[in-house]
Amino acid sequence: MFQTFSVALAAILAVVCIAGVGLFFRRTGRLTHEAEQPLLRLTVDLLLPCLIIDRVLKTDAFSNPQNLWLPPLLGFGLVAVGILLGLGVCLLSKKLNGMETWKQRRTFAGCVGNYNYGFVPIPLVIAMFPNDDRLLGVLFVQNLGVELAVWTIILFTILGKVDGKSLRQVVNAPSIAIVLSVSLNLLGNSRFIPEAFHEHVAPRFDFLLQAIHLLGAAGIPLSILLIGAIFADHFHRKEMGERLPSMLKIAFWAISIRLAVMPMLFIALAVWLPCTDEIKKVLVVHGAAGPAIFTMALAKHYGGDSKTAFDTIFMNSLFSIITLPIWMAIGLWLIG
């Protein structure tokens, strides 16, 4: 258990260090706003899809059908539970939750409902379970369910209405990469592909797979650098000091839900659900990972309250540095 804690702590501190570099480069003008959007599009549209394809094509995790249908359901359902808990806090008075308007309350519920399903869990799994392509494959499939939740119920919560345009965002490069790579994986391992193809044709495309591997390796570091830059944009001491009382109330409820209640739920499911070892480990990793920083950008772009989004996620992310290795150690110990 202590060894798991040590490895998880080292992994999260490595992520924090890279994010710190991103924050420093933003503050010193080396990573400008003009450069951020092209780099973000490069990461989302090319590097992360390459990482998904690289890992999913290699795994044999999908020989068990449960690893295909259950993770997306868990990904979507657990986001919905987080949102419901957030909306419950929103029903409290301003004196208790620190939020005046329903715009703030909707933003809080959307931000606290979404958990970090990519930027932290992926490097965490790579660090703690090196070369375990089965686990990464299941992680990416569960992320598909979270992606669907992000562009539907989370976005609808922040907007306060159902917006049909957001549904188109579900069809994005990472989602396409997951569906494509899983389909190719299943096809390649099926009896319909002759052995001669694997022996004489497939090796001729090794150069392409190597290129995809190299591109995918750059996806996570660049993503974390951009996270640091996003935090730098919202970190203004004077402004934070002025709204400190409400910020602390919002942070208290966000931390209670995202770093206490939800990890216990994730770990309880990992312990009691009759599912594969990969699904159990993914539940532990996702439960421990803390809030999704990407929701800050989502709230800003779709008319949510940017300050409430920052208040919900910033302190939550800081405390997750402490809680993540603890929950990882407890969860992995309980599932054996």
Short mmCIF file of C-alpha atoms in Angstrom, two decimals:
data_model
loop_
_atom_site.label_atom_id
_atom_site.label_comp_id
_atom_site.label_asym_id
_atom_site.label_seq_id
_atom_site.Cartn_x
_atom_site.Cartn_y
_atom_site.Cartn_z
CA MET A 1 0.00 0.00 0.00
CA PHE A 2 2.83 2.42 0.85
CA GLN A 3 4.62 1.52 -2.38
CA THR A 4 1.46 2.32 -4.38
CA PHE A 5 1.17 5.64 -2.54
CA SER A 6 4.80 6.49 -3.36
CA VAL A 7 4.47 5.67 -7.06
CA ALA A 8 1.17 7.58 -7.36
CA LEU A 9 2.63 10.60 -5.54
CA ALA A 10 5.66 10.62 -7.83
CA ALA A 11 3.39 10.42 -10.88
CA ILE A 12 1.14 13.31 -9.79
CA LEU A 13 4.13 15.46 -8.79
CA ALA A 14 5.59 14.92 -12.26
CA VAL A 15 2.31 16.19 -13.74
CA VAL A 16 2.38 19.20 -11.39
CA CYS A 17 5.96 20.03 -12.43
CA ILE A 18 5.05 20.02 -16.13
CA ALA A 19 1.96 22.16 -15.44
CA GLY A 20 4.21 24.52 -13.46
CA VAL A 21 6.43 24.91 -16.51
CA GLY A 22 3.35 25.79 -18.56
CA LEU A 23 2.30 28.39 -15.97
CA PHE A 24 5.83 29.87 -15.94
CA PHE A 25 6.00 30.04 -19.73
CA ARG A 26 2.61 31.80 -19.86
CA ARG A 27 3.61 34.36 -17.23
CA THR A 28 6.92 35.07 -18.97
CA GLY A 29 5.31 35.43 -22.40
CA ARG A 30 6.86 32.33 -23.95
CA LEU A 31 3.51 30.55 -24.31
CA THR A 32 1.19 33.24 -25.64
CA HIS A 33 -2.57 33.22 -26.09
CA GLU A 34 -2.01 33.25 -29.84
CA ALA A 35 0.05 30.06 -29.61
CA GLU A 36 -2.32 28.30 -27.20
CA GLN A 37 -5.24 27.65 -29.53
CA PRO A 38 -3.18 26.11 -32.37
CA LEU A 39 -1.33 23.93 -29.84
CA LEU A 40 -4.61 22.86 -28.24
CA ARG A 41 -6.06 21.91 -31.62
CA LEU A 42 -2.85 20.05 -32.50
CA THR A 43 -3.08 18.12 -29.25
CA VAL A 44 -6.77 17.25 -29.48
CA ASP A 45 -6.96 16.61 -33.22
CA LEU A 46 -3.64 14.77 -33.75
CA LEU A 47 -1.46 13.89 -30.77
CA LEU A 48 -4.08 12.40 -28.41
CA PRO A 49 -5.78 10.41 -31.22
CA CYS A 50 -2.36 9.00 -32.12
CA LEU A 51 -1.81 7.98 -28.48
CA ILE A 52 -5.21 6.26 -28.42
CA ILE A 53 -4.58 4.40 -31.69
CA ASP A 54 -1.07 3.39 -30.60
CA ARG A 55 -2.26 1.85 -27.33
CA VAL A 56 -5.63 0.41 -28.33
CA LEU A 57 -4.35 -1.43 -31.41
CA LYS A 58 -1.87 -3.36 -29.26
CA THR A 59 -4.21 -4.54 -26.52
CA ASP A 60 -6.09 -7.81 -26.25
CA ALA A 61 -8.41 -6.45 -23.54
CA PHE A 62 -11.44 -6.52 -25.83
CA SER A 63 -11.45 -10.28 -26.10
CA ASN A 64 -13.72 -9.90 -23.05
CA PRO A 65 -16.96 -8.21 -24.26
CA GLN A 66 -17.51 -6.64 -20.82
CA ASN A 67 -14.52 -4.36 -21.43
CA LEU A 68 -16.39 -2.89 -24.41
CA TRP A 69 -19.91 -2.15 -23.13
CA LEU A 70 -19.58 -1.56 -19.37
CA PRO A 71 -16.86 1.19 -19.22
CA PRO A 72 -18.78 3.74 -21.37
CA LEU A 73 -21.89 3.24 -19.24
CA LEU A 74 -19.85 3.78 -16.06
CA GLY A 75 -18.16 6.86 -17.55
CA PHE A 76 -21.47 8.50 -18.44
CA GLY A 77 -23.34 7.42 -15.32
CA LEU A 78 -20.72 8.59 -12.83
CA VAL A 79 -20.60 12.05 -14.42
CA ALA A 80 -24.40 12.22 -14.03
CA VAL A 81 -24.11 11.31 -10.33
CA GLY A 82 -21.51 14.07 -9.80
CA ILE A 83 -23.78 16.64 -11.46
CA LEU A 84 -26.74 15.62 -9.28
CA LEU A 85 -24.62 16.06 -6.14
CA GLY A 86 -23.52 19.48 -7.41
CA LEU A 87 -27.12 20.51 -8.08
CA GLY A 88 -27.98 19.43 -4.54
CA VAL A 89 -25.41 21.90 -3.19
CA CYS A 90 -26.85 24.57 -5.52
CA LEU A 91 -30.19 24.31 -3.73
CA LEU A 92 -28.58 25.54 -0.50
CA SER A 93 -28.69 29.23 0.43
CA LYS A 94 -26.01 31.72 -0.64
CA LYS A 95 -24.86 31.88 2.97
CA LEU A 96 -23.95 28.19 2.80
CA ASN A 97 -22.72 27.71 -0.78
CA GLY A 98 -21.36 31.20 -1.62
CA MET A 99 -23.22 31.44 -4.95
CA GLU A 100 -25.66 34.23 -5.78
CA THR A 101 -26.95 33.55 -9.30
CA TRP A 102 -28.20 30.42 -11.05
CA LYS A 103 -25.51 31.01 -13.67
CA GLN A 104 -22.93 30.47 -10.92
CA ARG A 105 -24.82 27.46 -9.57
CA ARG A 106 -25.14 25.79 -12.98
CA THR A 107 -21.44 26.35 -13.63
CA PHE A 108 -20.56 24.84 -10.25
CA ALA A 109 -22.67 21.73 -10.89
CA GLY A 110 -21.18 21.24 -14.36
CA CYS A 111 -17.60 21.65 -13.14
CA VAL A 112 -17.93 19.47 -10.05
CA GLY A 113 -19.67 16.75 -12.04
CA ASN A 114 -16.82 16.23 -14.50
CA TYR A 115 -13.77 14.27 -13.40
CA ASN A 116 -10.29 14.28 -14.90
CA TYR A 117 -10.47 11.41 -17.36
CA GLY A 118 -7.45 12.11 -19.57
CA PHE A 119 -4.66 14.52 -18.70
CA VAL A 120 -3.94 12.98 -15.27
CA PRO A 121 -5.19 9.36 -15.53
CA ILE A 122 -3.30 8.59 -18.77
CA PRO A 123 0.20 9.52 -17.50
CA LEU A 124 -0.72 8.01 -14.12
CA VAL A 125 -1.58 4.64 -15.69
CA ILE A 126 1.54 4.76 -17.87
CA ALA A 127 3.70 5.44 -14.81
CA MET A 128 2.08 2.94 -12.43
CA PHE A 129 1.31 0.16 -14.92
CA PRO A 130 4.02 0.42 -17.61
CA ASN A 131 3.31 -1.46 -20.82
CA ASP A 132 -0.18 -2.45 -19.63
CA ASP A 133 -2.01 -1.80 -22.89
CA ARG A 134 -5.06 -3.72 -21.66
CA LEU A 135 -5.62 -1.17 -18.89
CA LEU A 136 -5.07 1.83 -21.17
CA GLY A 137 -7.43 0.36 -23.74
CA VAL A 138 -10.24 0.07 -21.19
CA LEU A 139 -9.44 3.58 -19.90
CA PHE A 140 -9.90 5.03 -23.38
CA VAL A 141 -13.20 3.17 -23.88
CA GLN A 142 -14.54 4.51 -20.55
CA ASN A 143 -13.42 7.98 -21.68
CA LEU A 144 -15.83 7.64 -24.59
CA GLY A 145 -18.73 7.59 -22.13
CA VAL A 146 -17.31 10.61 -20.30
CA GLU A 147 -16.92 12.49 -23.61
CA LEU A 148 -20.59 11.87 -24.35
CA ALA A 149 -21.51 13.18 -20.89
CA VAL A 150 -19.31 16.28 -21.32
CA TRP A 151 -20.99 17.37 -24.55
CA THR A 152 -24.51 16.58 -23.38
CA ILE A 153 -25.47 16.70 -19.70
CA ILE A 154 -22.50 18.82 -18.51
CA LEU A 155 -22.89 21.34 -21.31
CA PHE A 156 -26.68 21.41 -20.88
CA THR A 157 -26.18 22.05 -17.14
CA ILE A 158 -23.82 24.99 -17.77
CA LEU A 159 -26.08 26.44 -20.49
CA GLY A 160 -29.26 25.89 -18.52
CA LYS A 161 -30.91 24.51 -21.66
CA VAL A 162 -30.62 21.74 -24.22
CA ASP A 163 -28.53 22.92 -27.17
CA GLY A 164 -28.60 20.58 -30.17
CA LYS A 165 -25.38 22.10 -31.55
CA SER A 166 -23.38 20.66 -28.68
CA LEU A 167 -24.22 17.10 -29.77
CA ARG A 168 -21.98 17.59 -32.81
CA GLN A 169 -19.03 18.07 -30.45
CA VAL A 170 -19.31 14.41 -29.43
CA VAL A 171 -17.97 13.52 -32.88
CA ASN A 172 -14.42 14.71 -32.30
CA ALA A 173 -10.98 13.37 -33.12
CA PRO A 174 -10.38 11.43 -29.85
CA SER A 175 -13.85 9.82 -30.01
CA ILE A 176 -13.33 8.85 -33.66
CA ALA A 177 -9.89 7.46 -32.77
CA ILE A 178 -11.39 5.31 -29.99
CA VAL A 179 -14.13 3.86 -32.22
CA LEU A 180 -11.74 3.33 -35.15
CA SER A 181 -8.93 1.74 -33.14
CA VAL A 182 -11.29 -0.56 -31.20
CA SER A 183 -12.90 -1.65 -34.48
CA LEU A 184 -9.50 -2.37 -36.06
CA ASN A 185 -8.43 -4.19 -32.92
CA LEU A 186 -11.48 -6.45 -33.03
CA LEU A 187 -11.12 -6.99 -36.78
CA GLY A 188 -7.42 -7.79 -36.52
CA ASN A 189 -8.04 -10.39 -33.82
CA SER A 190 -10.99 -11.98 -35.58
CA ARG A 191 -10.99 -15.25 -37.51
CA PHE A 192 -11.91 -13.39 -40.70
CA ILE A 193 -8.36 -12.06 -41.16
CA PRO A 194 -6.08 -14.79 -42.55
CA GLU A 195 -2.78 -15.52 -40.83
CA ALA A 196 -0.93 -14.67 -44.04
CA PHE A 197 -2.04 -11.04 -43.67
CA HIS A 198 -0.45 -10.78 -40.22
CA GLU A 199 2.75 -12.43 -41.44
CA HIS A 200 3.35 -10.72 -44.79
CA VAL A 201 1.18 -7.58 -45.12
CA ALA A 202 0.89 -6.02 -41.64
CA PRO A 203 4.69 -5.77 -41.05
CA ARG A 204 4.97 -3.50 -44.11
CA PHE A 205 3.06 -0.83 -42.18
CA ASP A 206 5.33 -0.86 -39.13
CA PHE A 207 6.79 2.51 -40.17
CA LEU A 208 3.32 4.07 -39.94
CA LEU A 209 2.69 2.58 -36.51
CA GLN A 210 6.07 3.91 -35.35
CA ALA A 211 5.15 7.41 -36.56
CA ILE A 212 1.82 7.19 -34.70
CA HIS A 213 3.68 6.03 -31.59
CA LEU A 214 6.09 8.98 -31.67
CA LEU A 215 3.30 11.50 -32.20
CA GLY A 216 1.21 9.98 -29.42
CA ALA A 217 4.11 10.19 -26.97
CA ALA A 218 4.04 14.00 -27.29
CA GLY A 219 0.31 14.32 -26.52
CA ILE A 220 0.30 14.13 -22.73
CA PRO A 221 3.27 16.47 -21.97
CA LEU A 222 1.88 19.15 -24.28
CA SER A 223 -1.60 18.79 -22.79
CA ILE A 224 -0.26 19.30 -19.27
CA LEU A 225 1.76 22.35 -20.34
CA LEU A 226 -1.44 23.90 -21.68
CA ILE A 227 -3.22 23.16 -18.39
CA GLY A 228 -0.58 25.21 -16.58
CA ALA A 229 -1.13 28.07 -19.02
CA ILE A 230 -4.91 28.01 -18.41
CA PHE A 231 -4.37 28.26 -14.65
CA ALA A 232 -2.00 31.19 -15.14
CA ASP A 233 -4.76 33.14 -16.90
CA HIS A 234 -7.07 32.90 -13.87
CA PHE A 235 -4.57 33.24 -11.05
CA HIS A 236 -4.91 36.92 -9.98
CA ARG A 237 -4.17 37.44 -6.29
CA LYS A 238 -6.02 40.73 -5.86
CA GLU A 239 -9.19 39.49 -7.54
CA MET A 240 -9.07 36.20 -5.62
CA GLY A 241 -8.62 38.08 -2.35
CA GLU A 242 -11.74 40.16 -2.97
CA ARG A 243 -13.97 37.11 -3.36
CA LEU A 244 -12.16 34.90 -0.83
CA PRO A 245 -15.19 34.17 1.46
CA SER A 246 -17.38 32.91 -1.40
CA MET A 247 -14.40 31.17 -3.03
CA LEU A 248 -13.72 29.18 0.14
CA LYS A 249 -17.37 28.08 0.42
CA ILE A 250 -17.44 26.97 -3.21
CA ALA A 251 -14.10 25.20 -2.80
CA PHE A 252 -15.30 23.41 0.35
CA TRP A 253 -18.32 21.88 -1.40
CA ALA A 254 -16.33 21.09 -4.55
CA ILE A 255 -13.63 19.30 -2.58
CA SER A 256 -16.22 17.44 -0.49
CA ILE A 257 -17.93 16.08 -3.61
CA ARG A 258 -15.03 15.56 -6.00
CA LEU A 259 -12.29 14.46 -3.60
CA ALA A 260 -14.27 12.68 -0.87
CA VAL A 261 -17.75 11.44 -1.83
CA MET A 262 -17.08 10.54 -5.48
CA PRO A 263 -13.79 8.66 -4.89
CA MET A 264 -15.58 6.54 -2.28
CA LEU A 265 -18.32 5.77 -4.80
CA PHE A 266 -15.81 4.89 -7.54
CA ILE A 267 -13.87 2.60 -5.19
CA ALA A 268 -17.07 0.99 -3.86
CA LEU A 269 -18.07 0.14 -7.43
CA ALA A 270 -14.57 -1.21 -8.12
CA VAL A 271 -14.81 -3.47 -5.07
CA TRP A 272 -18.39 -4.72 -5.47
CA LEU A 273 -19.08 -4.76 -9.22
CA PRO A 274 -18.62 -8.18 -10.84
CA CYS A 275 -16.33 -6.86 -13.57
CA THR A 276 -12.87 -7.37 -15.04
CA ASP A 277 -9.65 -6.38 -13.29
CA GLU A 278 -9.06 -3.64 -15.91
CA ILE A 279 -12.42 -1.99 -15.21
CA LYS A 280 -11.78 -2.09 -11.46
CA LYS A 281 -8.39 -0.38 -11.86
CA VAL A 282 -9.81 2.25 -14.22
CA LEU A 283 -12.54 3.05 -11.67
CA VAL A 284 -9.90 3.54 -8.97
CA VAL A 285 -7.75 5.78 -11.20
CA HIS A 286 -10.69 7.88 -12.42
CA GLY A 287 -12.10 8.22 -8.92
CA ALA A 288 -8.80 9.45 -7.51
CA ALA A 289 -7.92 11.81 -10.35
CA GLY A 290 -9.83 14.91 -9.20
CA PRO A 291 -11.63 17.55 -11.29
CA ALA A 292 -11.35 18.08 -15.04
CA ILE A 293 -9.60 21.38 -15.71
CA PHE A 294 -10.99 21.33 -19.27
CA THR A 295 -14.42 22.23 -17.85
CA MET A 296 -13.06 25.73 -17.11
CA ALA A 297 -12.55 26.30 -20.83
CA LEU A 298 -15.99 24.80 -21.54
CA ALA A 299 -17.68 27.16 -19.06
CA LYS A 300 -15.87 30.18 -20.49
CA HIS A 301 -16.76 29.32 -24.09
CA TYR A 302 -20.42 28.47 -23.48
CA GLY A 303 -21.47 31.36 -21.27
CA GLY A 304 -20.88 29.92 -17.82
CA ASP A 305 -19.38 31.89 -14.94
CA SER A 306 -15.58 31.75 -15.41
CA LYS A 307 -14.79 32.84 -11.85
CA THR A 308 -17.03 30.18 -10.33
CA ALA A 309 -15.44 27.58 -12.63
CA PHE A 310 -11.99 28.61 -11.41
CA ASP A 311 -13.08 28.65 -7.76
CA THR A 312 -14.56 25.16 -8.16
CA ILE A 313 -11.53 23.63 -9.87
CA PHE A 314 -8.43 25.47 -8.61
CA MET A 315 -8.47 24.50 -4.92
CA ASN A 316 -9.85 21.12 -5.90
CA SER A 317 -6.84 20.51 -8.14
CA LEU A 318 -4.38 21.60 -5.45
CA PHE A 319 -5.90 19.29 -2.82
CA SER A 320 -5.99 16.42 -5.32
CA ILE A 321 -2.18 16.35 -5.22
CA ILE A 322 -2.57 15.09 -1.63
CA THR A 323 -5.71 12.98 -2.00
CA LEU A 324 -4.88 11.24 -5.30
CA PRO A 325 -2.07 8.99 -4.02
CA ILE A 326 -4.11 8.23 -0.87
CA TRP A 327 -7.20 7.13 -2.81
CA MET A 328 -5.04 5.22 -5.31
CA ALA A 329 -3.33 3.31 -2.50
CA ILE A 330 -6.63 2.55 -0.71
CA GLY A 331 -8.46 1.59 -3.90
CA LEU A 332 -5.80 -0.70 -5.33
CA TRP A 333 -5.34 -2.33 -1.91
CA LEU A 334 -9.08 -3.02 -1.58
CA ILE A 335 -9.44 -4.56 -5.06
CA GLY A 336 -6.35 -6.68 -4.41
#
